[in-house]
Backbone as a printed PyTorch tensor [residue, N CA C, xyz], in Angstrom:
tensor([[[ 16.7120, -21.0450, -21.3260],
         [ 15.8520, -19.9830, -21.7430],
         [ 15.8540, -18.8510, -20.7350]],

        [[ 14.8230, -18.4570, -20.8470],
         [ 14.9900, -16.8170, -20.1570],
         [ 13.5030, -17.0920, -18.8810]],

        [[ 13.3870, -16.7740, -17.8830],
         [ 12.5180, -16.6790, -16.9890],
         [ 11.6980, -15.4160, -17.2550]],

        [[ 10.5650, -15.1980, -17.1020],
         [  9.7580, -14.1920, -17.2220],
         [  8.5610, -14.2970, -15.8720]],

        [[  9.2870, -13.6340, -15.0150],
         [  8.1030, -13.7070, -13.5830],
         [  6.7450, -13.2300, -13.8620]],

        [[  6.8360, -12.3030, -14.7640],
         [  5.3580, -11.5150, -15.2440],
         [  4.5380, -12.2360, -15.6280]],

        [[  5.1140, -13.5030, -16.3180],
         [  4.2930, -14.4230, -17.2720],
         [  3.9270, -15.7490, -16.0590]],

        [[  4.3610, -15.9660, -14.8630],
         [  3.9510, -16.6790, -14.5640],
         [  2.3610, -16.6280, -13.1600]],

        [[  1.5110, -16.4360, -13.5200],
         [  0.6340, -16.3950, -13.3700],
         [ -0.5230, -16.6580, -11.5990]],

        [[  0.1950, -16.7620, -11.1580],
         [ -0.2440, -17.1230,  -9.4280],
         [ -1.3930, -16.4690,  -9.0030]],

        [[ -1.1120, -15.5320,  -9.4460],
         [ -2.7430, -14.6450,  -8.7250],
         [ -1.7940, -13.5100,  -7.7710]],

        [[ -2.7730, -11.9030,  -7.4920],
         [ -1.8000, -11.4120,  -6.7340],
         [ -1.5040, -11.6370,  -5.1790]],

        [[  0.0260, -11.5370,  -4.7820],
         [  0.2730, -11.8130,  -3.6180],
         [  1.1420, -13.4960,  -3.6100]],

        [[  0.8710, -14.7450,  -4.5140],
         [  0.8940, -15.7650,  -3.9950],
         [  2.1710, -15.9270,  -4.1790]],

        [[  3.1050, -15.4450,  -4.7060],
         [  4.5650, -15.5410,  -4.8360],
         [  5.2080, -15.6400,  -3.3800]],

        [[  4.5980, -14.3560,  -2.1560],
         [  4.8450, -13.8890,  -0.9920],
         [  4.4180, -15.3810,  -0.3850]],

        [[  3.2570, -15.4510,  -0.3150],
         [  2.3260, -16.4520,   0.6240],
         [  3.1630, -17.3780,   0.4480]],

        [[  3.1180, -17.7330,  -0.9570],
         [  3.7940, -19.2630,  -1.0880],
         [  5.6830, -19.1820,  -0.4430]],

        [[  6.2820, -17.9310,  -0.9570],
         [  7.6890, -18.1020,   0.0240],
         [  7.6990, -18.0040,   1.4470]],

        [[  6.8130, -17.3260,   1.9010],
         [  6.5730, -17.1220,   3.2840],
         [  6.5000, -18.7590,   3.9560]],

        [[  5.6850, -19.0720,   3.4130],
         [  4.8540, -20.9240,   3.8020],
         [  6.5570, -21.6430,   3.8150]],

        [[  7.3540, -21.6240,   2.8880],
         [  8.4330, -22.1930,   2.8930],
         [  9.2120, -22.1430,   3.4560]],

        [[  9.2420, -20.4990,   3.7200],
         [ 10.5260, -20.2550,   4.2540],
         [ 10.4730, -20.0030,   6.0480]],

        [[  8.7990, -20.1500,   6.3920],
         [  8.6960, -20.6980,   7.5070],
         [  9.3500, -22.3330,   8.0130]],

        [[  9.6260, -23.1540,   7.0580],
         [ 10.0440, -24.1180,   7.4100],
         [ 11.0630, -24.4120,   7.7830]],

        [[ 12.0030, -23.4660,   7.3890],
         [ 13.6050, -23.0680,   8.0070],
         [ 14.2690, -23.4730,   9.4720]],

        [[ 13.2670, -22.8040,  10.3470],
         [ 13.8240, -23.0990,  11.8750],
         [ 13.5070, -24.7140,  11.8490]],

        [[ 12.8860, -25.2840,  11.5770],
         [ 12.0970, -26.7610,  12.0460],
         [ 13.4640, -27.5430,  11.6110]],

        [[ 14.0440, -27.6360,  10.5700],
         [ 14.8820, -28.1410,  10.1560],
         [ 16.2420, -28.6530,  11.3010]],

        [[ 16.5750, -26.8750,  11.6900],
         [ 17.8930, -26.9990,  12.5400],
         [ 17.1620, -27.3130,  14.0040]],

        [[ 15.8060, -27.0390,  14.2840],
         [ 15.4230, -27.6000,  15.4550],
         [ 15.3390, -28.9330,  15.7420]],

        [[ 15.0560, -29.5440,  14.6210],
         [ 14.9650, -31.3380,  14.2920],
         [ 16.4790, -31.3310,  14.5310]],

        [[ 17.3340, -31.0070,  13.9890],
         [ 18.6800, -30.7750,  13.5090],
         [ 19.1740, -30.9960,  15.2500]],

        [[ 18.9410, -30.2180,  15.9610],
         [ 19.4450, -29.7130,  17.2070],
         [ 18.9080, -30.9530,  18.2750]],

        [[ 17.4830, -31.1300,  18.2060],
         [ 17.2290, -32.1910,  19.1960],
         [ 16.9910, -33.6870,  19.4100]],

        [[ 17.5230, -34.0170,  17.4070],
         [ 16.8470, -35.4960,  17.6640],
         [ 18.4780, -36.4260,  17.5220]],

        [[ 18.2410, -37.4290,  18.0360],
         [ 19.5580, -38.0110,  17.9600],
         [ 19.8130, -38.2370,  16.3610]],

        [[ 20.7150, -38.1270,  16.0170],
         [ 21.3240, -37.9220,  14.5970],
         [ 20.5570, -37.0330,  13.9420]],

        [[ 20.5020, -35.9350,  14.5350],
         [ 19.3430, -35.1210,  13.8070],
         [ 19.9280, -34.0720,  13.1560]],

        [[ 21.4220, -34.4410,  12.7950],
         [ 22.3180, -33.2340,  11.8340],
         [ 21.9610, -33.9500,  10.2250]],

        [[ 21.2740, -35.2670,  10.4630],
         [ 21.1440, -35.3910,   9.3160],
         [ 19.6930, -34.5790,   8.6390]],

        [[ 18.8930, -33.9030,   9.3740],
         [ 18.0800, -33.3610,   9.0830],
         [ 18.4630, -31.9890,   8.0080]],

        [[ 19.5520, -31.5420,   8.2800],
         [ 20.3960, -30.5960,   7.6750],
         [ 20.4790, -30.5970,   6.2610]],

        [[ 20.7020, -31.5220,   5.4970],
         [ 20.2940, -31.9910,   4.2700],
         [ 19.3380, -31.2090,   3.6830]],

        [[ 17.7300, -31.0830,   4.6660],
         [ 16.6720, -30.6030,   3.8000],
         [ 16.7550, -28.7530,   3.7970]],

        [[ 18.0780, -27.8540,   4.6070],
         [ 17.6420, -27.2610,   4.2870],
         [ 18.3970, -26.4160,   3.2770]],

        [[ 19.4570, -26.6540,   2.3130],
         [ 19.4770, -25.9580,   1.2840],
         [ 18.5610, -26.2670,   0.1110]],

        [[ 17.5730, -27.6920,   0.3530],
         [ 16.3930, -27.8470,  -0.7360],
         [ 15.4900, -26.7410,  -0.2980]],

        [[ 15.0810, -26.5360,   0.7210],
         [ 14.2250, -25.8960,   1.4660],
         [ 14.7840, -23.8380,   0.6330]],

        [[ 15.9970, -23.6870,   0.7070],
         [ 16.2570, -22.6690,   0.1200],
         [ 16.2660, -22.7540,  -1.2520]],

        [[ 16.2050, -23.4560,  -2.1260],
         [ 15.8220, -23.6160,  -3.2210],
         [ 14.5870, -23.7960,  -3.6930]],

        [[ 14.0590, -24.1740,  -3.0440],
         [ 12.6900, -23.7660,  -3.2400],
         [ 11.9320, -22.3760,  -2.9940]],

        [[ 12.8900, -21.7630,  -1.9430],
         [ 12.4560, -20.3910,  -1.7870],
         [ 12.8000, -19.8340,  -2.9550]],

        [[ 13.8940, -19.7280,  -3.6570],
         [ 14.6470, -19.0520,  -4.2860],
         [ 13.3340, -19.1420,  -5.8430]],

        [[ 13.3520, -20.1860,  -6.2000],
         [ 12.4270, -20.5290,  -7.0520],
         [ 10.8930, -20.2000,  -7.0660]],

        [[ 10.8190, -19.7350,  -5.6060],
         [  9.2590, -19.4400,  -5.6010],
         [  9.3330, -18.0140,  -6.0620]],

        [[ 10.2750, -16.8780,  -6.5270],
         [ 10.5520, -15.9010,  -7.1510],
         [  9.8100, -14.6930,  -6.3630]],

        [[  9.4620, -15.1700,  -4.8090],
         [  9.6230, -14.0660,  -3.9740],
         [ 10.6780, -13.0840,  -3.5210]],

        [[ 10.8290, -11.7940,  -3.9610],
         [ 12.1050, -10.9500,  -3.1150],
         [ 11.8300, -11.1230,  -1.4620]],

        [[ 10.9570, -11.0880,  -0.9580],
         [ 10.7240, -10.9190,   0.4530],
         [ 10.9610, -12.2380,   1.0720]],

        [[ 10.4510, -13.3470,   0.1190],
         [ 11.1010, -14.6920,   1.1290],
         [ 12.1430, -15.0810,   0.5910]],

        [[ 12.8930, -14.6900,  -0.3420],
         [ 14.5010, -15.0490,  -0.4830],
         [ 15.0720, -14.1690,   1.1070]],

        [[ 14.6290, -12.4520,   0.8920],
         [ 15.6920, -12.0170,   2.1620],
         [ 14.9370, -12.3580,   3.2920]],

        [[ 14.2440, -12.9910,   3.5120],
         [ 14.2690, -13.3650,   4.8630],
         [ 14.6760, -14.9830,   4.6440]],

        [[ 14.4610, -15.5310,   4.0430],
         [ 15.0480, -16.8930,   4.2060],
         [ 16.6710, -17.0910,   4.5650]],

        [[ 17.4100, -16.3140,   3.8610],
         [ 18.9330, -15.9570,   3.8820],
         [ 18.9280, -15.1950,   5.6290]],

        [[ 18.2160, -14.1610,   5.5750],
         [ 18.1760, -14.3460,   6.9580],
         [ 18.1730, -15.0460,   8.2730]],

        [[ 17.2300, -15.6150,   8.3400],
         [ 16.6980, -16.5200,   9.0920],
         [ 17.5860, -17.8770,   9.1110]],

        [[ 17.8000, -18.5520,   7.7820],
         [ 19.2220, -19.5930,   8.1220],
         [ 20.4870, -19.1950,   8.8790]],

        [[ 21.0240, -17.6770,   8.5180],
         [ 22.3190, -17.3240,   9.0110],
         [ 21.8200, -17.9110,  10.0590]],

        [[ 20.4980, -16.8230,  10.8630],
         [ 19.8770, -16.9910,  12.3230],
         [ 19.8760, -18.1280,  12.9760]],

        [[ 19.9170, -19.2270,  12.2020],
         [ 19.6870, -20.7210,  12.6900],
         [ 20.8050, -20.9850,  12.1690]],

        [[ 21.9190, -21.1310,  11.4430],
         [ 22.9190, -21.5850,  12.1180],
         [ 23.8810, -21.5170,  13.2830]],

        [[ 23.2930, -19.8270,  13.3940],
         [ 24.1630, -19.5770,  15.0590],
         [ 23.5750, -19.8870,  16.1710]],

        [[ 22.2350, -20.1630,  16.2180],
         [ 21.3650, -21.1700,  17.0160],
         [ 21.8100, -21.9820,  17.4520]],

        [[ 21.7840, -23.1790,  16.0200],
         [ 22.3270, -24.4340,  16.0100],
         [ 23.5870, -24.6140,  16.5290]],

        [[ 24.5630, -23.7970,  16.1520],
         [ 25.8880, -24.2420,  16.4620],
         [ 25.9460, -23.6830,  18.2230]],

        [[ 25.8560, -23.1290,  18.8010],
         [ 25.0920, -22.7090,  19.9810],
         [ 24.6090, -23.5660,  21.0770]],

        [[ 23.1060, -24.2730,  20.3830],
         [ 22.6720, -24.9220,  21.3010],
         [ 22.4480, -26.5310,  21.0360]],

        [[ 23.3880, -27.2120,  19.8420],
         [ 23.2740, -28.2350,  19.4690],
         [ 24.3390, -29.2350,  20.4200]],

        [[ 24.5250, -30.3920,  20.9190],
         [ 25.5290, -31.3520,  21.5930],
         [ 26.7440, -30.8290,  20.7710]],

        [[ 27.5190, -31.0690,  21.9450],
         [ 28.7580, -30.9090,  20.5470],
         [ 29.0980, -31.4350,  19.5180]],

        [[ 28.9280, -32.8250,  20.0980],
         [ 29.2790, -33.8380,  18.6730],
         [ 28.1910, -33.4480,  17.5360]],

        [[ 26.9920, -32.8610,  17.7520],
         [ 26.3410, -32.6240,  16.8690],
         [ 26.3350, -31.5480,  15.7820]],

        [[ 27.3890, -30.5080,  16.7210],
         [ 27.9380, -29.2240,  16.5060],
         [ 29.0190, -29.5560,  15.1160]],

        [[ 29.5390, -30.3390,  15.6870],
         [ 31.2920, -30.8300,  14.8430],
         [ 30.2780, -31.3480,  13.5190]],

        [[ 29.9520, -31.9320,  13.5350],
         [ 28.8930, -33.3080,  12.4050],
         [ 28.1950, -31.9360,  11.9830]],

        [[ 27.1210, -31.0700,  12.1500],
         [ 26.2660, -30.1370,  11.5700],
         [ 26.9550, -29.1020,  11.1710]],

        [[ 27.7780, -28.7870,  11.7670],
         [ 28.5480, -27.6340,  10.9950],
         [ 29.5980, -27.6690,  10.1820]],

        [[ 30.2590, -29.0970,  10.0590],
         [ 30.8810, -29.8130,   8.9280],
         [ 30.3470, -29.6830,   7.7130]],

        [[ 29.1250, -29.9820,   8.3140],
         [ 27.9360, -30.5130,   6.8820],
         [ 27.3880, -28.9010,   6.0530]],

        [[ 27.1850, -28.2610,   7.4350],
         [ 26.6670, -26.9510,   6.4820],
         [ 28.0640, -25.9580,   5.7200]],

        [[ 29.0670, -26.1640,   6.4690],
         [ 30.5950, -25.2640,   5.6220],
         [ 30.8400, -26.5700,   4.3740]],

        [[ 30.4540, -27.2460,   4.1420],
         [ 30.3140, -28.3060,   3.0600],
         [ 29.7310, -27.9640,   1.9950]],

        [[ 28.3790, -28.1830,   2.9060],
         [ 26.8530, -26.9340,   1.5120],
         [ 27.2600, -25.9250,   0.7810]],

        [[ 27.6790, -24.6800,   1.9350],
         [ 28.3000, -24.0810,   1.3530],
         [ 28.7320, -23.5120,   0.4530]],

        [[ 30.1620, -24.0360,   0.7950],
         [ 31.0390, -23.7610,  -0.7200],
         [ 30.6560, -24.7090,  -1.7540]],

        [[ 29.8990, -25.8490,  -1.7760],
         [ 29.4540, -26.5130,  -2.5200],
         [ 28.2360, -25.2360,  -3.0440]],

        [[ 27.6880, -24.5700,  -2.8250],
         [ 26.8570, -24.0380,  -3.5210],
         [ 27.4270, -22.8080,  -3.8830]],

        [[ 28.3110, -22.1450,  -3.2070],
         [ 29.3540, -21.3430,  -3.6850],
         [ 29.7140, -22.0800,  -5.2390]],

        [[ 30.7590, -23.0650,  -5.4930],
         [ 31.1850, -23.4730,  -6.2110],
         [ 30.3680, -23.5970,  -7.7030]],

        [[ 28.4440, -24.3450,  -7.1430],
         [ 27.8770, -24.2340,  -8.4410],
         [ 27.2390, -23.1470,  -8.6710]],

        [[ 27.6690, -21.8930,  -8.1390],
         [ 27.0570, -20.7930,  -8.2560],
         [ 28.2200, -20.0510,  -9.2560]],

        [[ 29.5660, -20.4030,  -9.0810],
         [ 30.4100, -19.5790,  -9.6330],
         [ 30.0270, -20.2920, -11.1280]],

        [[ 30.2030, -21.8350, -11.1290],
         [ 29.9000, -22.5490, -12.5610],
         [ 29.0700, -22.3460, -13.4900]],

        [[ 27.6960, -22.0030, -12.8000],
         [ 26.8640, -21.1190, -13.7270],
         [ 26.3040, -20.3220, -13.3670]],

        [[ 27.2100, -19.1920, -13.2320],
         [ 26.7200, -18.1210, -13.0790],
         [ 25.9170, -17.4710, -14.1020]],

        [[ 26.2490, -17.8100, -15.5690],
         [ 25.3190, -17.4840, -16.4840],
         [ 23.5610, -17.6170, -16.4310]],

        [[ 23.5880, -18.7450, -15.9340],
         [ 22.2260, -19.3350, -15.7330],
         [ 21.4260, -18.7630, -14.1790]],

        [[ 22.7500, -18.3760, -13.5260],
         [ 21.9480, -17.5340, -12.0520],
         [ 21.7920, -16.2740, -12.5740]],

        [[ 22.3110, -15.5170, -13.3270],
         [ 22.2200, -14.3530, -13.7770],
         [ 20.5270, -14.3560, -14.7160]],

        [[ 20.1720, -15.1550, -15.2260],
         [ 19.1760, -15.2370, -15.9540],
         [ 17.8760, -14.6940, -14.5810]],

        [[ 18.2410, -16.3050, -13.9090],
         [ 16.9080, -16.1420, -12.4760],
         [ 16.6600, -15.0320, -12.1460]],

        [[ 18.0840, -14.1780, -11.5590],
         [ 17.6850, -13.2640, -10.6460],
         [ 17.8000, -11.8650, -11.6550]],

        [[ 17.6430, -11.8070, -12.8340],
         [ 17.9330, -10.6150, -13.7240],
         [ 16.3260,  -9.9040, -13.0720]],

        [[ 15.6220, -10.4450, -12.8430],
         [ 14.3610,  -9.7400, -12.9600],
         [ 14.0310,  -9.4800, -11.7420]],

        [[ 14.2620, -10.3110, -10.6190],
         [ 14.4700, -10.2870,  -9.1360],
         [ 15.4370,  -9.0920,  -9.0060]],

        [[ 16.4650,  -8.5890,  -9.4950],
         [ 16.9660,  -7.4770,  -9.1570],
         [ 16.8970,  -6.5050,  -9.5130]],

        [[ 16.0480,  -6.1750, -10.6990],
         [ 15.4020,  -5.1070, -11.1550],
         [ 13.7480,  -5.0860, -10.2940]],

        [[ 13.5470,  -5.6350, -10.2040],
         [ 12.3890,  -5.7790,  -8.8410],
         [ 12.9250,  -5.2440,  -7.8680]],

        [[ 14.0710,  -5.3230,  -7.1380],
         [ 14.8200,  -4.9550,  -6.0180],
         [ 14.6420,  -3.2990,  -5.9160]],

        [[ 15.3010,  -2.8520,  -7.1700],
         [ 15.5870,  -1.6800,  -7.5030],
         [ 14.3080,  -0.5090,  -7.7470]],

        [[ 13.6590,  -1.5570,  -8.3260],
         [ 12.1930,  -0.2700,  -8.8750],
         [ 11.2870,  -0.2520,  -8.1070]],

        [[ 11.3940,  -1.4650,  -6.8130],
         [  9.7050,  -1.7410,  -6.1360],
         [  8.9770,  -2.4310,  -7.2950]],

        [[  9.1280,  -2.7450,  -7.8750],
         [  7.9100,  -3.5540,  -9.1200],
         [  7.0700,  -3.0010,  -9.5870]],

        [[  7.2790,  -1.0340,  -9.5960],
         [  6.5580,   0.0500, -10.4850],
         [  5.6860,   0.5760,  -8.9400]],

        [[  6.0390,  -0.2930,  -7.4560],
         [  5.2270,   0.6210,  -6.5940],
         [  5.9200,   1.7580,  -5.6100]],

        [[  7.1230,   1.6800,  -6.2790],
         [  7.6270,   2.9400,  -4.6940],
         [  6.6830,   4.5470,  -4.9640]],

        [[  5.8800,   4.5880,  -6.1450],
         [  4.6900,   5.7690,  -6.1800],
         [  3.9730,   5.6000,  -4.7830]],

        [[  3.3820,   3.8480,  -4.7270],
         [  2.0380,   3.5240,  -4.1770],
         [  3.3930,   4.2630,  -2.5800]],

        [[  4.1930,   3.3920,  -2.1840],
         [  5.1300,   3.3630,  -1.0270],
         [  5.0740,   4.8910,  -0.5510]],

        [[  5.3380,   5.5580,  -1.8290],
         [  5.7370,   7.5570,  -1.2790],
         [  4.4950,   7.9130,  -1.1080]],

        [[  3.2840,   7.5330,  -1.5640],
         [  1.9600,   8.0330,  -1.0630],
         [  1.4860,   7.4070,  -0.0210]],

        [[  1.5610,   6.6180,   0.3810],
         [  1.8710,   5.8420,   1.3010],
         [  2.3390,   6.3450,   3.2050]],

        [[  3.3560,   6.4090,   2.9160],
         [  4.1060,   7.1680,   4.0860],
         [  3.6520,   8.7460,   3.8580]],

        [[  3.4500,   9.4800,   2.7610],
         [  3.1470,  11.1440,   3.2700],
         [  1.3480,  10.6020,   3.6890]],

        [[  1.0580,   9.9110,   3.8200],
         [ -0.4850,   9.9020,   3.8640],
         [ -0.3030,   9.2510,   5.5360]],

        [[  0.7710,   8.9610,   5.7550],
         [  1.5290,   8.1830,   7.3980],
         [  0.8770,   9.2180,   7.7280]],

        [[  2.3470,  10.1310,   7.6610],
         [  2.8070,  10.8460,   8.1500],
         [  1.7880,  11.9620,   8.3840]],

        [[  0.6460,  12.2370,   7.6060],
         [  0.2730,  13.3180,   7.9410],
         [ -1.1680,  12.5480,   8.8190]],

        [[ -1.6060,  11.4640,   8.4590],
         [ -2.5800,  11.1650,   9.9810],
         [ -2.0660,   9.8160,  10.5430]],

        [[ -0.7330,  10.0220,  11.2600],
         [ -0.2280,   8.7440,  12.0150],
         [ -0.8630,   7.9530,  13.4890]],

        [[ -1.9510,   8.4930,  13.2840],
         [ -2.9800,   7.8060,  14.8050],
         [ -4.4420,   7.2300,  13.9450]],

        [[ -4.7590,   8.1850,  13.4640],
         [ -6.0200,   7.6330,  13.3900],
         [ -6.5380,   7.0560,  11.5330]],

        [[ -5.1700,   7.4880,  10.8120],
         [ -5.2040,   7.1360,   9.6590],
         [ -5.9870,   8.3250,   8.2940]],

        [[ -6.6080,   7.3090,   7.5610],
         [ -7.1910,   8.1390,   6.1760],
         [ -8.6650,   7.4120,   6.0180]],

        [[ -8.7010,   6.2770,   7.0660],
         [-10.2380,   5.9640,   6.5020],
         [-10.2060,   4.8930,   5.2460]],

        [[-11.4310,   4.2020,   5.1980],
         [-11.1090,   3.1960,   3.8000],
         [-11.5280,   3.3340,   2.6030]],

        [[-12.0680,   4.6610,   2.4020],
         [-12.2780,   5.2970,   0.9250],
         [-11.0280,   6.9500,   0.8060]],

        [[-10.6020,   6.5000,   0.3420],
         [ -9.6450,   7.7850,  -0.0280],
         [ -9.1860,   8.3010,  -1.1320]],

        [[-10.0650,   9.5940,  -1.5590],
         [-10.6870,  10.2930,  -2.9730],
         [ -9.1480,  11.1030,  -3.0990]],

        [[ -8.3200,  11.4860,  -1.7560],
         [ -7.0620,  11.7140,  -2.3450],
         [ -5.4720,  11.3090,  -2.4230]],

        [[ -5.5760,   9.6850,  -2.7300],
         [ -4.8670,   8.7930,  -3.6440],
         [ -4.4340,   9.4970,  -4.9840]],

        [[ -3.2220,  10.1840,  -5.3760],
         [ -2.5470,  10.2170,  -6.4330],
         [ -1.6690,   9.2370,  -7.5000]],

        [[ -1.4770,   8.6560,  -7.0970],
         [ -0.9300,   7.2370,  -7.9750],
         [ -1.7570,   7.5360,  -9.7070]],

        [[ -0.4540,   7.8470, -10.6260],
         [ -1.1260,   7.7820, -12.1050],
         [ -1.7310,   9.3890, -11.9820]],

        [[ -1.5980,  10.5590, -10.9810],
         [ -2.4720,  11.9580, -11.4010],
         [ -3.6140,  11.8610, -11.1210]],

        [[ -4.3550,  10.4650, -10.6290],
         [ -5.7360,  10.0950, -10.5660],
         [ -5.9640,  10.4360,  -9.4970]],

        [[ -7.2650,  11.0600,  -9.1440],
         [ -7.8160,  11.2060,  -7.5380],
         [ -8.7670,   9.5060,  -7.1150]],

        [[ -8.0390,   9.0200,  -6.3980],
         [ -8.7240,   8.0660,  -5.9230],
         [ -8.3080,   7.1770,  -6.5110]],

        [[ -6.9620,   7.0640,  -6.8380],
         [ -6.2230,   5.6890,  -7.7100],
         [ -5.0600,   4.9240,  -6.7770]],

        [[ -5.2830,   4.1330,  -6.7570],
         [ -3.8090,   3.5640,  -6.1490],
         [ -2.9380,   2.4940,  -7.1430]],

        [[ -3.8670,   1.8900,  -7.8360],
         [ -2.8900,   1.0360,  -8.2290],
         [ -4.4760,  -0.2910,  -9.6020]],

        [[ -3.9750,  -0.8250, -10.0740],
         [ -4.4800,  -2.2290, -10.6610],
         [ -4.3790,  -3.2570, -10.0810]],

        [[ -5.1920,  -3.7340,  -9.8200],
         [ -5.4640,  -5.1790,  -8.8850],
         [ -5.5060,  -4.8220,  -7.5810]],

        [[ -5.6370,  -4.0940,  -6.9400],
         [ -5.8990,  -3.8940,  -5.9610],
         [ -7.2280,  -4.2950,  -5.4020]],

        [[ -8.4880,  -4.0910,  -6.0290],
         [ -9.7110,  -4.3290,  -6.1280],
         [-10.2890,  -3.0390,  -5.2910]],

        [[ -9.6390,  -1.7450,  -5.2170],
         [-10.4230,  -0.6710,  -4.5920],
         [ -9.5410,   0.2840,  -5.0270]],

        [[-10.2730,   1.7810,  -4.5480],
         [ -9.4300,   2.8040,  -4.7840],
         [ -9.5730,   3.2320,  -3.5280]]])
């Protein structure tokens, strides 16, 4: 079927919170990974660990999760024993193209996930308005700000609008 992020219901923000929470778990992995004896078998949990990010249908904790692994594999391979080096980095050029491989297989079905994730990418999710009012409102008091009622918010032509769900103007 077709994914519809709109329709799934979290409350605002918890998409972030909840990838954030996950994709904090990233370093622990290759750190277990790095210091416990056989601890390349820890390695295992973290392309689940990215799948779960991926699924939590955050843009911000997919790119930092993809981040942050590159980051920890050059860590790992770095500051892991060697033999642990040879064994962990076997295992992750394994993952890999193994996920390379079921990525090329259905690509139909990855194309579904991220159809909406990349039109999210592209539009801001209807906020690069809130973003451009935003920064000229920086830019013009960058020390001391605008204060926490602000009657000139344009978002929508409205004086004093920023947005829905926000719970203020």
């Amino acid at each position: 079927g077709v994914i519809v992020r709109s329709l799934i219901q979290f409350g605002w923000g918890t998409y972030n919170q909840f990838g954030m929470v996950i994709t904090m778990c990233i370093p622990a992995w290759f750190y277990l990974a790095a210091k416990c004896k056989l601890g390349y078998f820890y390695l295992i949990g973290v392309p689940f660990n990215l799948l779960v990010v991926v699924f939590g249908m955050s843009r911000q904790a997919i790119l930092m999760a993809g981040i942050l692994t590159v980051l920890c594999v050059i860590w790992y391979l770095i500051i892991a024993p060697k033999k642990y080096k040879i064994y962990g980095g076997s295992f992750m050029l394994v993952a890999a193209v193994a996920a390379l491989i079921v990525f090329l297989v259905n690509m139909e079905y990855f194309s579904v996930v991220f159809k909406d994730l990349t039109v999210s990418f592209s539009t801001g999710s209807g906020r690069t308005g809130i973003w451009k009012d935003a920064i000229k409102k920086f830019l013009h008091n960058p020390v001391f700000g605008n204060g926490f009622y602000d009657l000139t918010a344009t978002w929508h032509e409205t004086p004093g609008y920023i947005g829905e769900g926000y719970g203020f103007t």
